[in-house]
Short mmCIF file of C-alpha atoms in Angstrom, two decimals:
data_model
loop_
_atom_site.label_atom_id
_atom_site.label_comp_id
_atom_site.label_asym_id
_atom_site.label_seq_id
_atom_site.Cartn_x
_atom_site.Cartn_y
_atom_site.Cartn_z
CA MET A 1 15.44 -11.25 -3.48
CA ALA A 2 18.98 -11.50 -3.11
CA GLY A 3 19.28 -15.19 -3.87
CA ARG A 4 16.71 -16.18 -1.26
CA PRO A 5 13.69 -18.26 -2.55
CA GLU A 6 11.08 -15.62 -1.57
CA ILE A 7 9.12 -12.78 -3.19
CA ALA A 8 7.91 -9.55 -1.76
CA PHE A 9 5.00 -7.70 -2.70
CA VAL A 10 5.29 -3.87 -2.32
CA ALA A 11 2.82 -0.94 -2.67
CA ALA A 12 4.00 2.30 -4.15
CA LYS A 13 0.77 4.48 -3.40
CA GLY A 14 1.83 6.77 -0.24
CA GLY A 15 5.58 5.71 -0.46
CA LEU A 16 7.15 2.25 -1.15
CA ARG A 17 6.27 -0.25 1.54
CA GLU A 18 6.26 -3.86 1.85
CA ARG A 19 2.95 -5.65 2.02
CA ALA A 20 3.48 -9.46 2.31
CA ARG A 21 6.52 -11.93 1.69
CA VAL A 22 5.98 -15.22 0.35
CA ALA A 23 8.20 -18.17 0.52
CA LEU A 24 8.96 -19.91 -2.80
CA PRO A 25 10.37 -23.73 -3.14
CA VAL A 26 13.58 -22.23 -5.00
CA PRO A 27 14.65 -18.89 -6.26
CA ALA A 28 12.70 -17.14 -9.00
CA GLU A 29 14.80 -16.98 -12.30
CA THR A 30 12.80 -16.46 -15.58
CA GLY A 31 10.32 -13.87 -14.40
CA ILE A 32 7.17 -12.69 -12.90
CA VAL A 33 3.80 -12.09 -14.60
CA VAL A 34 0.60 -10.73 -13.09
CA LEU A 35 -2.61 -12.07 -14.49
CA GLY A 36 -5.84 -10.21 -13.48
CA GLU A 37 -6.33 -7.45 -10.91
CA GLY A 38 -7.42 -6.90 -7.47
CA ALA A 39 -8.29 -9.98 -5.37
CA ALA A 40 -8.58 -11.91 -8.60
CA ALA A 41 -4.85 -11.20 -9.53
CA ARG A 42 -2.64 -14.09 -9.71
CA LEU A 43 1.34 -14.03 -10.17
CA LEU A 44 3.00 -16.71 -12.22
CA VAL A 45 6.80 -16.90 -11.24
CA GLY A 46 9.25 -18.84 -13.40
CA LEU A 47 11.46 -20.78 -10.79
CA ALA A 48 15.18 -21.80 -11.26
CA ASP A 49 14.28 -25.40 -11.58
CA GLY A 50 12.05 -25.06 -14.51
CA ARG A 51 8.95 -25.10 -12.53
CA VAL A 52 6.14 -22.47 -12.34
CA ALA A 53 4.63 -21.19 -9.20
CA VAL A 54 1.22 -19.45 -8.91
CA VAL A 55 0.84 -16.92 -5.98
CA ALA A 56 -2.45 -15.47 -4.85
CA PRO A 57 -1.18 -12.24 -3.25
CA ASP A 58 -4.47 -11.44 -1.49
CA GLY A 59 -4.44 -14.66 0.27
CA GLY A 60 -7.01 -16.46 -2.19
CA THR A 61 -6.58 -19.84 -3.82
CA PRO A 62 -4.16 -20.06 -6.61
#
């Protein structure tokens, strides 16, 4: 992330490659947690201003 307010999704299968990139309102700070798996997976991202962002990696509704 290098100080930019975004998160990149990478796949490791068959070599490391970026799948998607999502902009965040402020930089991530306290961590990332994955809840669920597959299309139902959601990421909780602790933001620098104390908020928590919910990200749906496969384009679903958070």
